[in-house]
Coordinates of C-alpha atoms in Angstrom, one line a residue:
M1 CA 88.1 141.6 94.6
A2 CA 90.4 138.9 95.6
E3 CA 92.5 139.3 98.8
Q4 CA 95.9 138.6 98.6
L5 CA 97.9 135.8 100.8
G6 CA 100.7 137.6 101.8
T7 CA 102.7 136.4 104.5
L8 CA 100.3 134.3 105.8
A9 CA 100.8 130.6 106.1
R10 CA 99.0 127.5 106.6
T11 CA 99.3 125.8 110.0
H12 CA 97.3 122.6 109.5
T13 CA 95.4 120.9 106.6
C14 CA 91.8 120.6 106.5
G15 CA 92.1 117.1 107.5
A16 CA 94.7 117.2 110.3
L17 CA 93.1 118.6 113.5
R18 CA 92.0 116.3 116.0
P19 CA 91.1 116.5 119.9
A20 CA 94.3 117.2 120.9
D21 CA 94.8 120.5 119.1
V22 CA 91.7 122.1 121.2
G23 CA 92.5 125.5 122.2
R24 CA 95.2 126.4 119.4
D25 CA 95.1 129.2 116.9
V26 CA 95.7 128.0 113.4
V27 CA 95.3 129.2 109.7
L28 CA 93.4 126.7 107.4
L29 CA 93.6 127.4 103.6
G30 CA 91.1 126.2 100.8
W31 CA 87.9 125.9 99.5
V32 CA 84.5 126.3 100.4
H33 CA 82.8 122.8 100.6
R34 CA 79.5 123.8 101.7
V35 CA 77.6 126.7 103.7
R36 CA 75.1 126.1 106.2
D37 CA 73.3 129.9 107.3
L38 CA 71.4 129.5 110.3
G39 CA 71.0 133.4 110.5
S40 CA 72.9 134.1 113.5
L41 CA 74.8 131.1 113.3
L42 CA 76.8 129.7 110.2
F43 CA 78.8 126.7 109.2
I44 CA 81.5 126.7 106.6
D45 CA 83.2 123.3 105.7
V46 CA 86.5 124.0 104.1
R47 CA 88.6 121.6 102.1
D48 CA 91.7 120.4 100.6
R49 CA 93.1 117.4 99.2
H50 CA 93.5 116.4 102.7
G51 CA 90.2 116.4 104.2
I52 CA 87.4 119.0 105.6
T53 CA 87.2 121.0 108.7
Q54 CA 84.1 122.4 109.8
V55 CA 84.3 126.1 110.8
I56 CA 81.7 128.2 112.6
V57 CA 80.9 131.9 112.8
E58 CA 79.0 133.5 115.1
G59 CA 78.7 136.7 117.1
Q60 CA 80.5 139.1 115.2
E61 CA 78.1 140.9 112.7
A62 CA 81.1 142.4 110.0
L63 CA 82.4 138.7 110.1
L64 CA 78.9 137.2 109.7
D65 CA 78.0 139.3 106.5
R66 CA 81.7 138.5 105.1
A67 CA 80.9 134.7 105.7
K68 CA 77.3 135.1 104.4
R69 CA 78.6 136.1 101.1
L70 CA 80.8 133.2 100.5
R71 CA 79.8 130.5 97.7
S72 CA 80.9 126.7 97.1
E73 CA 84.4 126.7 95.9
F74 CA 85.5 130.1 96.9
V75 CA 89.4 129.9 97.9
I76 CA 89.3 131.3 101.3
A77 CA 91.9 131.5 104.7
I78 CA 90.3 130.7 107.8
L79 CA 92.1 132.3 110.9
G80 CA 90.2 131.2 114.1
T81 CA 90.6 128.9 117.3
V82 CA 89.8 125.2 117.5
E83 CA 87.2 123.9 119.7
R84 CA 85.6 120.6 120.8
R85 CA 82.5 119.5 119.5
S86 CA 79.8 118.9 121.4
T87 CA 78.7 114.9 121.7
D88 CA 75.7 115.4 120.2
T89 CA 77.2 117.6 117.1
A90 CA 80.1 115.5 116.5
N91 CA 80.4 113.6 113.2
M92 CA 82.4 110.8 113.6
N93 CA 82.2 109.9 109.9
V94 CA 85.2 112.1 109.0
P95 CA 88.5 112.3 111.0
T96 CA 88.2 116.1 112.2
G97 CA 84.6 115.5 113.4
E98 CA 85.4 115.9 117.1
V99 CA 86.5 119.6 116.6
E100 CA 85.8 122.7 114.9
V101 CA 87.2 125.9 113.8
R102 CA 85.8 129.4 115.8
A103 CA 86.6 132.1 112.8
A104 CA 88.0 134.9 113.8
E105 CA 89.0 136.2 110.4
I106 CA 87.9 135.3 106.9
R107 CA 89.8 136.3 103.6
V108 CA 88.3 135.8 100.5
L109 CA 91.3 134.9 98.2
N110 CA 89.4 134.2 94.9
E111 CA 85.9 134.0 94.2
A112 CA 84.4 131.4 91.8
K113 CA 81.5 131.1 89.3
T114 CA 78.8 128.6 90.6
P115 CA 80.2 125.2 89.3
P116 CA 78.2 123.1 86.3
F117 CA 78.3 120.5 89.0
S118 CA 78.6 120.2 92.5
I119 CA 81.7 119.3 94.2
A120 CA 80.6 118.7 97.6
E121 CA 77.4 116.1 96.7
D122 CA 77.5 113.0 94.2
Q123 CA 75.7 113.5 91.4
N124 CA 74.5 111.6 88.2
V125 CA 76.6 114.2 85.9
S126 CA 77.3 112.9 82.3
E127 CA 81.2 111.7 81.4
E128 CA 81.2 114.7 78.7
T129 CA 80.4 117.3 81.3
R130 CA 82.8 115.7 83.9
L131 CA 86.1 115.8 81.3
R132 CA 85.5 118.9 79.9
Y133 CA 85.4 120.6 83.6
R134 CA 88.0 118.0 84.7
Y135 CA 90.1 120.5 87.1
L136 CA 86.5 120.7 88.8
D137 CA 86.0 116.9 88.4
L138 CA 89.3 116.1 90.1
R139 CA 88.3 118.5 93.4
R140 CA 85.8 115.6 94.2
P141 CA 86.8 113.3 97.0
Q142 CA 86.5 110.3 95.0
L143 CA 89.0 111.4 92.2
Q144 CA 91.2 113.1 95.3
R145 CA 91.3 109.4 97.1
N146 CA 91.9 107.7 93.5
V147 CA 94.8 110.0 92.7
G148 CA 96.3 109.7 96.2
L149 CA 96.2 105.8 95.9
R150 CA 97.9 106.1 92.6
H151 CA 100.3 108.0 93.9
R152 CA 101.1 105.5 97.0
I153 CA 100.8 102.6 94.8
T154 CA 103.6 103.7 92.2
M155 CA 105.6 104.7 95.5
A156 CA 105.2 101.3 96.9
I157 CA 106.4 99.7 93.3
R158 CA 109.4 101.7 93.3
R159 CA 110.7 101.0 96.9
Y160 CA 109.9 97.3 96.2
F161 CA 111.9 97.3 93.0
D162 CA 114.6 99.0 94.5
E163 CA 114.9 96.5 97.2
Q164 CA 115.0 93.8 94.9
G165 CA 118.1 95.4 93.0
F166 CA 116.4 96.8 89.9
Y167 CA 117.5 99.7 88.1
E168 CA 115.0 102.6 87.0
I169 CA 116.4 103.5 83.4
E170 CA 114.4 105.5 80.9
T171 CA 113.7 104.6 77.4
P172 CA 113.3 107.1 74.3
I173 CA 109.9 108.4 73.5
L174 CA 110.7 109.2 70.2
T175 CA 111.8 105.8 68.5
K176 CA 111.3 103.7 65.3
S177 CA 107.9 102.3 64.0
T178 CA 108.2 98.4 65.0
P179 CA 105.0 96.0 64.7
E180 CA 103.7 95.3 68.3
G181 CA 100.1 94.2 67.7
A182 CA 98.4 98.0 67.3
R183 CA 99.0 101.0 65.2
D184 CA 101.9 103.1 65.9
F185 CA 101.3 106.9 66.5
L186 CA 103.9 108.8 64.2
V187 CA 105.7 111.8 64.7
P188 CA 106.9 113.6 61.6
S189 CA 110.6 114.9 61.8
R190 CA 110.9 118.5 60.6
M191 CA 114.8 117.6 60.3
H192 CA 114.3 114.7 58.3
P193 CA 111.4 115.4 55.7
G194 CA 109.2 112.3 54.6
E195 CA 110.6 110.5 57.6
F196 CA 108.8 109.5 60.7
Y197 CA 109.4 108.9 64.6
A198 CA 107.1 106.7 66.5
L199 CA 105.5 106.7 70.3
P200 CA 106.4 103.6 71.8
Q201 CA 103.5 101.1 72.1
S202 CA 106.1 99.7 75.1
P203 CA 109.6 100.0 75.9
Q204 CA 110.3 96.3 74.5
I205 CA 113.5 96.4 72.2
F206 CA 115.0 98.7 74.6
K207 CA 114.7 96.8 77.7
Q208 CA 115.9 93.6 76.0
I209 CA 119.1 95.9 74.9
L210 CA 119.4 96.9 78.5
M211 CA 119.6 93.0 79.5
I212 CA 122.3 92.9 76.5
A213 CA 124.4 96.0 77.8
G214 CA 124.5 94.3 81.2
F215 CA 121.9 96.1 83.6
D216 CA 120.9 92.9 84.9
R217 CA 117.7 94.1 86.4
Y218 CA 115.5 97.3 84.9
V219 CA 112.3 98.7 85.8
Q220 CA 110.4 101.5 84.8
I221 CA 107.0 103.4 85.0
A222 CA 106.8 104.0 81.4
R223 CA 104.3 105.7 79.2
C224 CA 103.4 104.1 76.3
F225 CA 100.9 104.7 73.3
R226 CA 98.8 102.3 70.9
D227 CA 96.4 103.7 68.4
E228 CA 93.6 101.4 69.2
A229 CA 89.9 101.4 70.0
L230 CA 88.9 102.8 73.7
R231 CA 87.4 101.2 76.1
A232 CA 87.0 100.7 80.0
D233 CA 90.5 99.4 80.5
R234 CA 92.2 101.2 77.6
Q235 CA 93.4 104.4 76.5
L236 CA 95.8 105.8 74.0
E237 CA 98.4 106.6 76.3
F238 CA 98.7 104.5 79.6
T239 CA 101.3 103.5 82.0
Q240 CA 103.2 100.6 82.4
V241 CA 105.3 99.1 85.2
D242 CA 108.1 97.6 82.6
L243 CA 110.6 95.3 84.0
E244 CA 113.3 93.0 82.7
I245 CA 115.5 90.4 84.2
S246 CA 118.7 88.8 83.1
F247 CA 118.8 85.1 83.4
A248 CA 115.3 84.7 84.0
T249 CA 112.8 81.8 84.3
P250 CA 109.3 82.1 84.6
P251 CA 109.4 81.3 88.1
L252 CA 111.5 84.0 89.0
V253 CA 109.1 86.2 87.3
F254 CA 106.6 85.0 88.7
E255 CA 108.3 85.4 92.4
I256 CA 109.1 88.9 91.6
V257 CA 106.0 90.2 90.2
E258 CA 103.7 88.3 92.7
G259 CA 106.2 90.7 95.6
A260 CA 105.2 93.7 93.8
L261 CA 101.7 93.1 93.5
A262 CA 101.8 92.2 97.3
A263 CA 103.4 95.8 97.8
C264 CA 100.2 97.3 96.1
F265 CA 98.0 95.5 97.9
R266 CA 99.3 96.4 101.3
E267 CA 98.5 100.2 100.4
I268 CA 94.7 99.4 100.6
G269 CA 95.4 97.2 103.9
I270 CA 95.2 93.6 102.3
E271 CA 97.8 90.8 102.0
I272 CA 97.2 88.8 99.1
R273 CA 97.9 85.1 99.2
R274 CA 101.1 83.6 97.0
P275 CA 102.2 82.3 95.3
F276 CA 99.0 82.7 92.8
R277 CA 97.5 80.0 91.1
R278 CA 98.7 78.8 87.6
M279 CA 96.7 77.6 84.7
P280 CA 97.5 76.8 81.1
Y281 CA 95.7 78.8 78.6
A282 CA 93.9 75.5 77.3
E283 CA 92.4 75.2 80.6
A284 CA 91.6 78.8 80.7
I285 CA 89.9 78.7 77.6
A286 CA 88.0 75.0 78.1
K287 CA 86.8 76.1 81.4
Y288 CA 86.1 79.7 81.8
G289 CA 85.7 80.5 77.9
S290 CA 88.6 83.3 78.3
D291 CA 92.3 83.8 78.6
K292 CA 91.7 86.2 81.5
P293 CA 89.2 84.4 83.9
D294 CA 87.1 85.7 86.6
L295 CA 87.5 83.0 89.5
R296 CA 85.7 84.9 92.3
F297 CA 82.4 82.5 91.4
G298 CA 82.3 79.3 90.4
M299 CA 80.4 78.4 87.4
E300 CA 83.1 76.4 85.5
I301 CA 82.4 75.4 82.1
Q302 CA 82.1 71.7 82.1
D303 CA 82.5 69.1 79.1
F304 CA 79.5 66.6 78.5
G305 CA 80.7 65.6 74.7
P306 CA 81.4 61.6 75.7
A307 CA 77.8 62.0 77.4
F308 CA 76.4 62.7 74.0
A309 CA 78.5 60.3 71.8
A310 CA 75.3 58.2 71.3
S311 CA 72.4 60.7 72.6
P312 CA 69.1 60.4 70.7
F313 CA 69.0 64.2 70.3
G314 CA 70.8 64.7 67.0
I315 CA 72.2 68.1 67.3
F316 CA 74.6 67.0 70.2
R317 CA 75.2 63.8 69.0
E318 CA 76.2 65.1 65.6
A319 CA 78.5 67.9 67.0
V320 CA 80.5 65.2 68.8
E321 CA 80.9 63.0 65.8
H322 CA 82.1 66.0 63.7
A323 CA 84.8 66.9 66.0
G324 CA 82.9 69.6 68.1
T325 CA 81.5 69.0 71.7
V326 CA 79.0 70.0 74.2
R327 CA 79.8 72.2 77.0
G328 CA 77.8 73.9 79.5
F329 CA 77.9 75.3 83.0
V330 CA 75.4 75.0 86.6
I331 CA 73.9 78.6 87.5
P332 CA 73.6 78.2 91.4
G333 CA 70.0 79.1 92.6
A334 CA 68.2 79.4 89.1
A335 CA 66.0 76.1 89.0
G336 CA 63.3 78.4 89.8
Y337 CA 63.9 80.6 86.9
S338 CA 60.5 81.4 85.0
R339 CA 60.0 80.4 81.4
R340 CA 60.2 84.3 80.4
E341 CA 63.5 83.7 82.5
V342 CA 65.1 80.9 80.5
D343 CA 64.0 82.1 77.1
Q344 CA 66.1 85.5 78.1
L345 CA 69.4 83.0 79.0
V346 CA 68.6 81.2 75.4
D347 CA 68.4 84.9 73.5
Q348 CA 71.4 85.9 75.1
A349 CA 73.4 82.9 74.4
K350 CA 72.4 83.4 70.3
Q351 CA 73.2 87.0 70.4
L352 CA 76.6 86.0 71.8
G353 CA 77.2 83.6 68.9
A354 CA 75.6 80.3 70.0
A355 CA 73.3 78.5 67.7
G356 CA 71.0 77.4 70.6
L357 CA 70.9 76.9 74.3
V358 CA 69.5 73.9 76.1
W359 CA 68.7 74.1 79.5
A360 CA 67.7 71.2 82.3
R361 CA 66.8 71.2 86.0
Y362 CA 65.1 68.8 88.6
T363 CA 61.7 69.9 89.4
A364 CA 59.0 68.7 91.9
E365 CA 57.9 66.1 89.5
G366 CA 61.3 64.6 88.6
V367 CA 63.6 66.7 86.3
Q368 CA 62.8 68.8 83.1
C369 CA 64.8 69.4 79.7
S370 CA 64.2 72.2 76.9
A371 CA 65.3 69.4 74.7
K372 CA 62.7 66.6 75.1
P373 CA 64.9 64.4 72.7
I374 CA 67.7 63.6 75.0
G375 CA 64.9 62.1 77.5
E376 CA 64.3 61.5 81.2
Q377 CA 67.2 59.0 81.6
G378 CA 69.6 61.4 79.6
T379 CA 68.6 64.6 81.7
R380 CA 69.2 62.7 84.9
D381 CA 72.7 61.6 83.8
V382 CA 73.6 64.8 82.7
L383 CA 72.3 67.0 85.8
A384 CA 74.4 64.1 87.8
Q385 CA 77.4 64.6 86.0
S386 CA 77.1 68.4 86.5
L387 CA 76.9 68.1 90.1
A388 CA 73.7 70.6 89.9
T389 CA 71.8 70.4 92.7
Q390 CA 68.0 71.0 93.0
Q391 CA 68.2 74.5 93.1
D392 CA 70.3 74.8 90.0
L393 CA 70.0 75.4 86.3
L394 CA 72.3 73.6 83.9
V395 CA 73.0 75.3 80.4
L396 CA 74.4 73.4 77.5
A397 CA 75.4 74.4 73.9
S398 CA 77.2 72.5 71.3
G399 CA 79.8 73.3 68.5
A400 CA 83.6 73.6 67.9
P401 CA 85.4 73.2 71.3
D402 CA 87.2 76.2 72.1
A403 CA 84.4 78.5 70.2
I404 CA 81.8 77.1 72.0
S405 CA 83.6 77.7 75.5
R406 CA 84.1 81.4 74.4
V407 CA 80.4 81.6 73.8
L408 CA 79.6 80.3 77.3
G409 CA 82.3 82.1 79.2
Q410 CA 80.6 85.4 78.1
L411 CA 77.6 84.1 79.0
R412 CA 78.8 83.0 82.4
L413 CA 79.6 86.4 83.2
Q414 CA 76.7 88.3 81.8
V415 CA 74.8 85.6 84.3
A416 CA 77.0 86.1 87.2
R417 CA 76.4 89.6 87.1
Q418 CA 72.8 89.8 86.7
A419 CA 72.3 87.5 89.3
S420 CA 74.6 89.2 91.9
L421 CA 76.9 86.4 92.4
I422 CA 80.2 87.9 92.1
P423 CA 81.2 88.6 95.9
D424 CA 82.3 92.0 96.8
R425 CA 86.0 93.4 97.5
A426 CA 87.0 89.5 96.7
W427 CA 90.7 89.1 95.0
E428 CA 91.5 86.1 92.5
L429 CA 94.8 86.5 91.0
L430 CA 96.1 83.9 88.8
W431 CA 98.8 83.3 86.3
V432 CA 97.7 82.1 82.7
T433 CA 100.8 80.3 80.8
D434 CA 101.7 78.1 77.9
F435 CA 100.0 80.5 75.8
P436 CA 100.1 79.3 71.9
L437 CA 103.4 80.9 70.0
F438 CA 101.6 81.9 66.9
G439 CA 98.1 82.1 65.4
W440 CA 97.2 81.9 61.8
N441 CA 96.2 85.1 59.8
A442 CA 93.6 83.6 57.2
D443 CA 93.3 86.8 55.5
E444 CA 96.9 87.2 55.0
K445 CA 97.5 83.4 54.9
R446 CA 100.7 83.7 57.4
W447 CA 101.5 83.1 61.1
D448 CA 100.9 86.1 63.6
S449 CA 102.5 86.7 67.1
I450 CA 100.3 85.8 69.8
N451 CA 102.5 88.1 72.5
H452 CA 105.0 89.6 70.4
P453 CA 107.7 88.4 67.9
F454 CA 110.3 88.3 70.8
T455 CA 108.9 85.9 72.8
A456 CA 110.3 82.5 73.1
P457 CA 109.3 79.1 72.4
R458 CA 109.3 76.4 74.7
E459 CA 112.6 74.3 74.9
E460 CA 110.6 71.0 74.5
D461 CA 108.4 72.6 71.4
L462 CA 111.9 74.2 69.1
H463 CA 111.9 71.2 67.1
M464 CA 108.5 72.1 65.8
L465 CA 109.0 75.3 65.1
E466 CA 109.1 75.3 61.1
S467 CA 107.4 71.9 60.8
N468 CA 104.3 73.0 63.0
P469 CA 104.6 76.3 64.0
G470 CA 100.6 76.0 65.0
A471 CA 101.5 73.3 67.9
V472 CA 104.3 75.3 69.5
L473 CA 104.0 76.5 72.7
A474 CA 105.2 80.0 74.1
K475 CA 107.3 80.7 77.1
A476 CA 104.8 83.4 77.9
Y477 CA 102.4 84.4 81.0
D478 CA 99.9 86.9 82.2
V479 CA 98.9 87.6 85.4
I480 CA 95.2 88.0 86.1
L481 CA 93.1 89.8 88.6
N482 CA 89.4 89.4 88.8
G483 CA 89.2 89.2 84.9
W484 CA 91.2 91.7 84.0
E485 CA 94.5 91.3 82.8
L486 CA 97.0 93.0 84.8
G487 CA 100.0 92.2 82.9
G488 CA 101.9 90.0 80.5
G489 CA 105.3 89.2 79.7
S490 CA 107.8 86.5 78.6
I491 CA 110.8 84.7 78.1
R492 CA 112.7 86.3 75.3
I493 CA 114.7 85.1 72.4
H494 CA 118.1 85.3 72.9
D495 CA 119.8 83.9 69.6
R496 CA 120.0 85.1 66.6
E497 CA 118.9 82.5 64.6
T498 CA 115.4 81.8 66.2
Q499 CA 115.0 85.3 66.3
A500 CA 115.3 85.0 62.2
T501 CA 113.3 81.9 61.8
V502 CA 110.3 83.7 64.0
F503 CA 110.5 86.6 61.9
R504 CA 110.4 84.4 58.8
L505 CA 107.4 82.9 59.8
L506 CA 105.9 85.7 60.5
G507 CA 106.3 86.9 56.5
L508 CA 108.9 89.1 57.3
S509 CA 111.7 88.7 54.7
D510 CA 115.8 88.9 55.9
E511 CA 115.5 92.4 54.0
D512 CA 112.3 93.9 56.2
A513 CA 114.0 92.2 59.5
R514 CA 117.1 94.2 59.0
H515 CA 115.3 97.5 58.2
R516 CA 113.1 97.0 61.2
F517 CA 115.1 95.3 63.7
G518 CA 118.7 95.8 62.1
F519 CA 120.4 96.8 65.2
F520 CA 118.4 94.5 67.5
L521 CA 119.5 91.5 65.5
E522 CA 123.2 92.8 65.3
S523 CA 122.8 93.2 69.3
L524 CA 122.1 89.3 69.6
E525 CA 125.2 88.3 68.4
Y526 CA 127.5 90.2 71.3
G527 CA 126.7 87.9 73.9
T528 CA 123.1 88.2 74.5
P529 CA 122.1 86.6 78.3
P530 CA 118.9 84.6 78.5
H531 CA 116.4 87.1 80.1
G532 CA 112.8 87.5 80.3
G533 CA 110.3 90.1 81.7
L534 CA 106.9 91.6 82.0
A535 CA 104.7 94.7 81.7
L536 CA 102.1 95.5 84.3
G537 CA 99.2 98.2 83.8
L538 CA 99.5 100.6 86.3
D539 CA 96.3 102.0 85.3
R540 CA 94.4 98.5 85.8
I541 CA 96.1 97.9 88.8
C542 CA 94.9 101.3 90.4
A543 CA 91.3 101.1 89.1
L544 CA 90.9 97.9 90.5
L545 CA 92.1 98.6 93.9
A546 CA 90.4 101.7 94.2
G547 CA 87.2 99.6 93.1
E548 CA 86.7 101.6 89.8
T549 CA 85.2 99.8 86.5
S550 CA 87.0 102.1 84.3
I551 CA 90.8 103.4 84.2
R552 CA 89.6 107.0 83.6
E553 CA 88.6 107.2 87.4
V554 CA 92.4 106.5 88.4
I555 CA 93.8 108.8 85.2
P556 CA 93.9 112.7 85.9
F557 CA 93.3 113.6 82.6
P558 CA 91.9 110.8 80.5
K559 CA 90.1 110.8 76.7
T560 CA 86.9 109.9 75.8
T561 CA 86.2 107.0 73.9
Q562 CA 86.1 108.8 71.0
A563 CA 89.9 109.5 71.7
V564 CA 89.1 113.1 72.6
D565 CA 90.3 115.6 75.6
L566 CA 87.3 117.6 76.0
M567 CA 88.8 119.7 78.6
C568 CA 91.8 121.3 76.2
D569 CA 89.8 120.3 73.0
A570 CA 92.7 117.8 71.3
P571 CA 93.1 116.7 68.7
S572 CA 92.6 119.8 66.8
T573 CA 94.1 121.4 63.3
V574 CA 97.4 123.2 63.5
D575 CA 98.6 126.3 61.6
P576 CA 99.4 125.7 58.1
R577 CA 102.8 127.2 58.4
Q578 CA 103.7 123.7 60.8
L579 CA 102.4 121.3 58.1
R580 CA 104.5 123.2 55.7
E581 CA 107.9 123.0 58.2
L582 CA 107.2 119.4 58.3
N583 CA 106.5 118.9 54.5
I584 CA 103.0 117.3 55.3
K585 CA 100.2 117.9 53.0
I586 CA 96.5 117.2 54.2
Q587 CA 94.2 115.6 51.4
S588 CA 90.6 116.5 51.7

């Protein structure tokens, strides 16, 4: 039977004791992390979120008998005296490793069943098991550290924005469905049968309304919801650091956001270089095949189109003649790849969408190329242009410029991971700018917003807005870290005429626009200042700074990739009476 805590109070956490505390009487409260029974001598590691303290039990037979009944994850109270550990038994790998507590009394505050996996040891536990028993998984030191880091980062962000003159303002969770690029989560209204609220994909319209209302600088640690496929960096519900600034320019947004990210990095003891590198979208696609390029290693994609304009190799020559190109990159240290290894590269490229892959390298006898029609001199020329060394391998592919860069960009990342070319704990931040404002939707024969429908076009492109929408660039920007998009934003449209034009280009009639955004369009007529902002993904920031590859490792209660909460069994059916109250009928 569990003993009561009564008036007993903790004097120190399990991570607090140091040599200066030797001789003190203390009370520790926590979980049994590990027990080592040596017969007449027993050691207990007691754990809380602050750390682990070793407790020694010996001499008193009754106390030893009680200690021998302890099991992993029992909740206990230890009353005892701090002693210094000898030099040969001290554990310098933990902060409390120079001391131990000699137990005088042990109280069992609650027992525990044997957990389905060990809290004390790293085990290869399935994600399904971890998420089903998330309350146990969260006791593991790694997740305790991650959640603690998330707290510190969140507080650093709040302090920073307060210093910069931002107000933290909440926006509605129950709002109106608006097109923002993903499916809405809809909430039926009991009081208005047949009508629905939507959970916000972002506070976009509301933060713009706050600028119109004169609040000047807004920030919010905002919960957002998108009904879309899950992956390592995406959940159905996630957290944004959402901000908006009146009279904003891109350089002002960059400066403020870089300061916020610098504050986050200080929580792991790193000072990042500022200002961040800036790269136009077109350059990012051409050189890295991605609008979120990973710059931690080289292997830039190069354009060799002119070199093959008159090549005897027909596939490359014809690609250049028909508005395509030849692009490729150098794999450092790969000149010694076996035939099987280069064949695997070719297969990888084909799986990613390339028609084929040509490779070239220096050899002891001269040069070697998998496409013999290119010839020895052609091979030498392209290797020299690529700046490949005797130790490197050059890979080449042809096709439409952007399409072949995207294929090579994926291959570049795969090769870098496989060959361990990505340095550990390296941080490469940059801004990607000058995105297209629109993308053509061939299925629906209309333009789509690349960012969202409130993004402003560049002033120098306004004259093309209706005559050549595909050529218009946006005043939009993304901030990238190590190939992950940390956040994106833009300068917003602040006049009704331009906003109405954009809506028409997106296929929204004036009536549709009024129905979906009537209040917002009306607000633009009442003195709207130029404004802009950005939303940072808090989950992604925390995951990267914690050294994790999935945001699930920094979210206390995440969903699986099948969008299921295994711990509380959601989603689930509801009582038919609730459906009747909401005027909803489930179709079989």
